[in-house]
Amino acid sequence: MAVDFELIMFFILAGVGIGTAAGMLLSRSAVYSALFLVLNFGAVAGFYLFLNAPFIAMAQITVYAGAIMVLFLFVIMLLGAEKLTPPEVLPWQRPLAVVLAGILILEAAYLLFLRTPGLGEIQMPGFGPDTSPAAIGAILFGKYLLPFEITSVLLLTAMVGAIVLVRPRKQGGGQE
Amino acid sequence: MIDLALVLEWVIKSLVVIFMLLGGFAYLTWFERRILARMQTRVGPNRAGWQGLLQPVADAVKLVFKEELIPARADKVIFVLAPILTVVPATVLAVVIPFGTQVILFGRQVNLAVADINVGILFLMAVASVAVYGIVLAGWSSNNKFALMGGMRSTAQMISYELALGLSFVLVALMADSLQLSEIVEAQRTMWFVVLQPVGAIVFLIVTLAEVNRAPFDMPEAEQELAAGFHSEYSGMKFALFFMAEYQKMIVISIIAVTLFFGGYLGPFIGRFPWLGPVYVLGKVVALLFGMVWIRATLPRIRYDRLMDLGWKVLLPLVLGLVLITATGILLADEFGNSLVWSIPVVSILAGFLTVGLVDRSLRRKFNALR
């Protein structure tokens, strides 16, 4: 085959990723925005699969698309905030944004094309067979055991904090 | 490089799985109605064809010719999208499941699984966690209070029970030392995991009932309170899609349970005749489906707050304890000899009894306080 199959797949995924990201920003309804973001997470998971990292791809879908975005959707629907109200327009904001964006683009172009002597191919060491879940588990519970455990304590603290914050207060002296 | 014959093989296998689920859906409705009727001393559908076997066809024709209604103030795009989003995950779940070992077909070695990936269990978790979108979006886009409440309930319920579901996957992964479903099945050659993890298997079956919104956990569509919940506004083929998703999920979840706890395609003479694999899976799945129908015929629906309490305060701590017991048992077996692996079922049954006892005491106390 003359055309590289993976390259075609990459551009399709990239198109989906950019399209959904733009859709999320431009959509007028919060529910549609959330759904575009879910699709975007799916595209990112596809990229992880391309990078030979199935574990992270599945974690991406489970955690972000499956858990976090469902909670977002839940909040949007419960608060009835589906329709975004048109925001207040500050008169000086738009010209300032245009000027700042122009400066950023110019600077990026200068750095990219004039300063660097051409961008080379990025070598990715360690992207071999050990992206399997078993290898990830061994590294996570061996080399990075302490950070892993600290993260879990942090999350536990956050959870306990959230429960304490929303706990119904006991009425003083009253019975159930 | 991608081989044309391999692509063809994948397409054929995918089609086989899809048609298997479609046919399974159609005849599961017949199966359920007949069994329910038997249990309630009725006859059930027996007019269309021999023993009512053509009833699913008649139902399908009826649904096709029904009027499709979209409520005036509904969000049309999402309203149409929601049934599709419900069916797709239910079907996709089946691709990682092995139905047997290798067979020779037209001179090719063919694996009896569509995609036996090395993160199989994580794939199941990922798809199961995405499956909630269809229902919640159906509820929201209908622009109907009851539908919205049904959608909300199902979101809360499915997220809550996903934790216990994930942890019961962990039990199996610990025992099999792998996340790949074919290796999990192979690890059960000497002993099915249901023997070593009896409480884990029960928790898994309870949790999956909640995940597929089956009785006694069918809160999202509680007829008396919500007028059929998230699919009140749906009719015709769109309603049929929801119906199909529910029954496909029942089938797929049963296949997963069989794979994880009941030895999958294993059975007598499987080494000599690999074609027996799918037959064994089918037999075990039918047994589990019969159990599901039986439960529906027996148990009344749980109250919504009790359902949440069961998920968060009973099943989650229990299954966390089971993970600890299993990990300790495996460590002990590694250190001091293989027979110590039997500490896992013994201690986990004790933990199960302790949990049941505690729940019983708490319910008794509430009952006495009411009197």
Short mmCIF file of N, CA and C in Angstrom, two decimals, chain B residues 248-332:
data_model
loop_
_atom_site.label_atom_id
_atom_site.label_comp_id
_atom_site.label_asym_id
_atom_site.label_seq_id
_atom_site.Cartn_x
_atom_site.Cartn_y
_atom_site.Cartn_z
N GLN B 248 -30.39 -7.09 25.36
CA GLN B 248 -29.02 -7.40 24.95
C GLN B 248 -28.07 -7.29 26.13
N LYS B 249 -28.30 -6.25 26.95
CA LYS B 249 -27.44 -6.10 28.13
C LYS B 249 -27.58 -7.29 29.05
N MET B 250 -28.83 -7.78 29.22
CA MET B 250 -29.01 -8.97 30.05
C MET B 250 -28.17 -10.12 29.53
N ILE B 251 -28.24 -10.32 28.20
CA ILE B 251 -27.50 -11.44 27.62
C ILE B 251 -26.00 -11.24 27.81
N VAL B 252 -25.52 -10.03 27.46
CA VAL B 252 -24.08 -9.80 27.50
C VAL B 252 -23.56 -9.92 28.94
N ILE B 253 -24.32 -9.35 29.87
CA ILE B 253 -23.90 -9.41 31.27
C ILE B 253 -23.84 -10.85 31.74
N SER B 254 -24.80 -11.67 31.28
CA SER B 254 -24.76 -13.08 31.65
C SER B 254 -23.53 -13.75 31.06
N ILE B 255 -23.20 -13.40 29.79
CA ILE B 255 -22.00 -14.01 29.20
C ILE B 255 -20.77 -13.60 29.99
N ILE B 256 -20.73 -12.32 30.41
CA ILE B 256 -19.57 -11.86 31.18
C ILE B 256 -19.49 -12.61 32.50
N ALA B 257 -20.62 -12.75 33.18
CA ALA B 257 -20.63 -13.48 34.45
C ALA B 257 -20.14 -14.90 34.25
N VAL B 258 -20.61 -15.53 33.16
CA VAL B 258 -20.17 -16.90 32.87
C VAL B 258 -18.67 -16.94 32.65
N THR B 259 -18.16 -15.94 31.91
CA THR B 259 -16.72 -15.91 31.61
C THR B 259 -15.90 -15.70 32.87
N LEU B 260 -16.36 -14.82 33.73
CA LEU B 260 -15.54 -14.47 34.89
C LEU B 260 -15.64 -15.49 36.01
N PHE B 261 -16.82 -16.04 36.25
CA PHE B 261 -16.99 -16.86 37.44
C PHE B 261 -17.35 -18.31 37.16
N PHE B 262 -17.96 -18.60 36.01
CA PHE B 262 -18.48 -19.94 35.80
C PHE B 262 -17.73 -20.70 34.70
N GLY B 263 -16.45 -20.36 34.54
CA GLY B 263 -15.62 -21.17 33.65
C GLY B 263 -15.80 -20.94 32.17
N GLY B 264 -16.55 -19.91 31.76
CA GLY B 264 -16.66 -19.56 30.35
C GLY B 264 -16.99 -20.75 29.47
N TYR B 265 -16.14 -20.96 28.47
CA TYR B 265 -16.40 -22.03 27.50
C TYR B 265 -15.92 -23.38 28.00
N LEU B 266 -15.40 -23.47 29.23
CA LEU B 266 -14.85 -24.75 29.69
C LEU B 266 -15.96 -25.73 30.04
N GLY B 267 -15.67 -26.99 29.84
CA GLY B 267 -16.61 -28.04 30.16
C GLY B 267 -15.97 -29.36 29.78
N PRO B 268 -16.67 -30.48 29.98
CA PRO B 268 -16.08 -31.77 29.62
C PRO B 268 -15.77 -31.87 28.13
N PHE B 269 -14.68 -32.49 27.78
CA PHE B 269 -14.27 -32.78 26.39
C PHE B 269 -13.97 -31.54 25.57
N ILE B 270 -13.75 -30.37 26.24
CA ILE B 270 -13.50 -29.16 25.46
C ILE B 270 -12.18 -29.26 24.72
N GLY B 271 -11.22 -30.02 25.28
CA GLY B 271 -9.92 -30.13 24.63
C GLY B 271 -10.02 -30.86 23.30
N ARG B 272 -10.89 -31.89 23.25
CA ARG B 272 -10.99 -32.69 22.04
C ARG B 272 -11.87 -32.03 21.00
N PHE B 273 -13.01 -31.44 21.45
CA PHE B 273 -13.94 -30.82 20.49
C PHE B 273 -14.08 -29.34 20.80
N PRO B 274 -13.27 -28.48 20.18
CA PRO B 274 -13.34 -27.05 20.51
C PRO B 274 -14.68 -26.42 20.17
N TRP B 275 -15.47 -27.06 19.28
CA TRP B 275 -16.77 -26.48 18.94
C TRP B 275 -17.76 -26.57 20.09
N LEU B 276 -17.41 -27.36 21.12
CA LEU B 276 -18.32 -27.43 22.27
C LEU B 276 -18.32 -26.13 23.07
N GLY B 277 -17.25 -25.29 22.91
CA GLY B 277 -17.14 -24.05 23.67
C GLY B 277 -18.39 -23.18 23.62
N PRO B 278 -18.81 -22.74 22.42
CA PRO B 278 -20.01 -21.89 22.36
C PRO B 278 -21.24 -22.58 22.94
N VAL B 279 -21.31 -23.92 22.79
CA VAL B 279 -22.48 -24.63 23.33
C VAL B 279 -22.50 -24.52 24.85
N TYR B 280 -21.32 -24.72 25.48
CA TYR B 280 -21.27 -24.59 26.93
C TYR B 280 -21.62 -23.19 27.38
N VAL B 281 -21.09 -22.17 26.65
CA VAL B 281 -21.41 -20.78 27.01
C VAL B 281 -22.91 -20.59 26.94
N LEU B 282 -23.53 -21.07 25.85
CA LEU B 282 -24.97 -20.90 25.69
C LEU B 282 -25.73 -21.54 26.84
N GLY B 283 -25.36 -22.77 27.20
CA GLY B 283 -26.06 -23.45 28.28
C GLY B 283 -25.97 -22.68 29.58
N LYS B 284 -24.76 -22.24 29.93
CA LYS B 284 -24.59 -21.51 31.19
C LYS B 284 -25.35 -20.19 31.16
N VAL B 285 -25.34 -19.51 29.98
CA VAL B 285 -26.02 -18.22 29.88
C VAL B 285 -27.52 -18.41 30.06
N VAL B 286 -28.08 -19.45 29.45
CA VAL B 286 -29.53 -19.67 29.60
C VAL B 286 -29.87 -19.91 31.07
N ALA B 287 -29.00 -20.65 31.77
CA ALA B 287 -29.25 -20.88 33.20
C ALA B 287 -29.27 -19.56 33.96
N LEU B 288 -28.29 -18.67 33.69
CA LEU B 288 -28.26 -17.39 34.39
C LEU B 288 -29.46 -16.53 34.04
N LEU B 289 -29.86 -16.54 32.74
CA LEU B 289 -31.01 -15.74 32.32
C LEU B 289 -32.28 -16.23 33.01
N PHE B 290 -32.39 -17.56 33.14
CA PHE B 290 -33.54 -18.10 33.87
C PHE B 290 -33.54 -17.55 35.29
N GLY B 291 -32.34 -17.48 35.91
CA GLY B 291 -32.25 -16.91 37.26
C GLY B 291 -32.74 -15.47 37.29
N MET B 292 -32.37 -14.70 36.28
CA MET B 292 -32.80 -13.29 36.25
C MET B 292 -34.31 -13.18 36.16
N VAL B 293 -34.91 -13.99 35.29
CA VAL B 293 -36.36 -13.95 35.15
C VAL B 293 -37.03 -14.38 36.46
N TRP B 294 -36.46 -15.39 37.08
CA TRP B 294 -36.98 -15.90 38.35
C TRP B 294 -36.96 -14.79 39.40
N ILE B 295 -35.84 -14.06 39.46
CA ILE B 295 -35.74 -12.96 40.42
C ILE B 295 -36.81 -11.92 40.14
N ARG B 296 -37.04 -11.61 38.84
CA ARG B 296 -38.06 -10.63 38.51
C ARG B 296 -39.43 -11.10 38.96
N ALA B 297 -39.67 -12.38 38.83
CA ALA B 297 -40.98 -12.90 39.21
C ALA B 297 -41.14 -12.93 40.73
N THR B 298 -40.02 -12.92 41.47
CA THR B 298 -40.09 -13.15 42.90
C THR B 298 -40.05 -11.86 43.72
N LEU B 299 -39.10 -10.98 43.42
CA LEU B 299 -38.82 -9.87 44.33
C LEU B 299 -39.54 -8.60 43.91
N PRO B 300 -40.11 -7.87 44.87
CA PRO B 300 -40.67 -6.55 44.55
C PRO B 300 -39.55 -5.52 44.40
N ARG B 301 -39.89 -4.40 43.81
CA ARG B 301 -38.88 -3.36 43.57
C ARG B 301 -38.42 -2.75 44.90
N ILE B 302 -37.12 -2.47 44.97
CA ILE B 302 -36.56 -1.85 46.17
C ILE B 302 -36.85 -0.37 46.17
N ARG B 303 -37.06 0.20 47.38
CA ARG B 303 -37.27 1.65 47.45
C ARG B 303 -35.98 2.35 47.05
N TYR B 304 -36.11 3.57 46.48
CA TYR B 304 -34.94 4.20 45.88
C TYR B 304 -33.82 4.48 46.89
N ASP B 305 -34.16 4.99 48.08
CA ASP B 305 -33.09 5.32 49.05
C ASP B 305 -32.42 4.04 49.55
N ARG B 306 -33.23 2.96 49.69
CA ARG B 306 -32.64 1.68 50.10
C ARG B 306 -31.67 1.17 49.05
N LEU B 307 -32.03 1.41 47.78
CA LEU B 307 -31.17 0.97 46.68
C LEU B 307 -29.80 1.64 46.79
N MET B 308 -29.82 2.97 47.02
CA MET B 308 -28.55 3.68 47.15
C MET B 308 -27.79 3.20 48.38
N ASP B 309 -28.51 3.00 49.49
CA ASP B 309 -27.85 2.51 50.71
C ASP B 309 -27.21 1.16 50.45
N LEU B 310 -27.93 0.30 49.73
CA LEU B 310 -27.39 -1.03 49.45
C LEU B 310 -26.09 -0.93 48.66
N GLY B 311 -26.10 -0.06 47.67
CA GLY B 311 -24.90 0.07 46.85
C GLY B 311 -23.73 0.63 47.62
N TRP B 312 -23.96 1.74 48.33
CA TRP B 312 -22.84 2.45 48.94
C TRP B 312 -22.44 1.88 50.28
N LYS B 313 -23.44 1.49 51.11
CA LYS B 313 -23.12 1.15 52.49
C LYS B 313 -23.00 -0.35 52.72
N VAL B 314 -23.49 -1.16 51.79
CA VAL B 314 -23.40 -2.61 51.99
C VAL B 314 -22.45 -3.25 50.98
N LEU B 315 -22.77 -3.09 49.68
CA LEU B 315 -22.00 -3.82 48.68
C LEU B 315 -20.58 -3.29 48.55
N LEU B 316 -20.42 -1.96 48.59
CA LEU B 316 -19.08 -1.41 48.39
C LEU B 316 -18.13 -1.84 49.51
N PRO B 317 -18.49 -1.66 50.80
CA PRO B 317 -17.58 -2.13 51.85
C PRO B 317 -17.34 -3.63 51.78
N LEU B 318 -18.39 -4.39 51.48
CA LEU B 318 -18.23 -5.85 51.41
C LEU B 318 -17.23 -6.24 50.35
N VAL B 319 -17.34 -5.63 49.17
CA VAL B 319 -16.47 -6.06 48.08
C VAL B 319 -15.04 -5.54 48.30
N LEU B 320 -14.92 -4.38 48.98
CA LEU B 320 -13.57 -3.92 49.37
C LEU B 320 -12.93 -4.94 50.30
N GLY B 321 -13.72 -5.41 51.28
CA GLY B 321 -13.21 -6.44 52.18
C GLY B 321 -12.82 -7.69 51.43
N LEU B 322 -13.62 -8.05 50.42
CA LEU B 322 -13.31 -9.26 49.64
C LEU B 322 -12.00 -9.10 48.89
N VAL B 323 -11.75 -7.88 48.37
CA VAL B 323 -10.48 -7.66 47.68
C VAL B 323 -9.33 -7.89 48.65
N LEU B 324 -9.46 -7.36 49.87
CA LEU B 324 -8.42 -7.54 50.89
C LEU B 324 -8.23 -9.03 51.19
N ILE B 325 -9.36 -9.74 51.39
CA ILE B 325 -9.29 -11.17 51.71
C ILE B 325 -8.61 -11.94 50.59
N THR B 326 -9.00 -11.60 49.33
CA THR B 326 -8.43 -12.32 48.19
C THR B 326 -6.94 -12.08 48.08
N ALA B 327 -6.53 -10.80 48.21
CA ALA B 327 -5.11 -10.49 48.07
C ALA B 327 -4.32 -11.20 49.17
N THR B 328 -4.83 -11.17 50.40
CA THR B 328 -4.14 -11.85 51.50
C THR B 328 -4.05 -13.34 51.23
N GLY B 329 -5.17 -13.93 50.78
CA GLY B 329 -5.19 -15.36 50.52
C GLY B 329 -4.18 -15.76 49.47
N ILE B 330 -4.08 -14.95 48.40
CA ILE B 330 -3.12 -15.28 47.33
C ILE B 330 -1.70 -15.18 47.85
N LEU B 331 -1.45 -14.16 48.68
CA LEU B 331 -0.12 -13.99 49.27
C LEU B 331 0.23 -15.19 50.15
N LEU B 332 -0.73 -15.59 50.99
CA LEU B 332 -0.50 -16.74 51.88
C LEU B 332 -0.24 -18.00 51.06
#
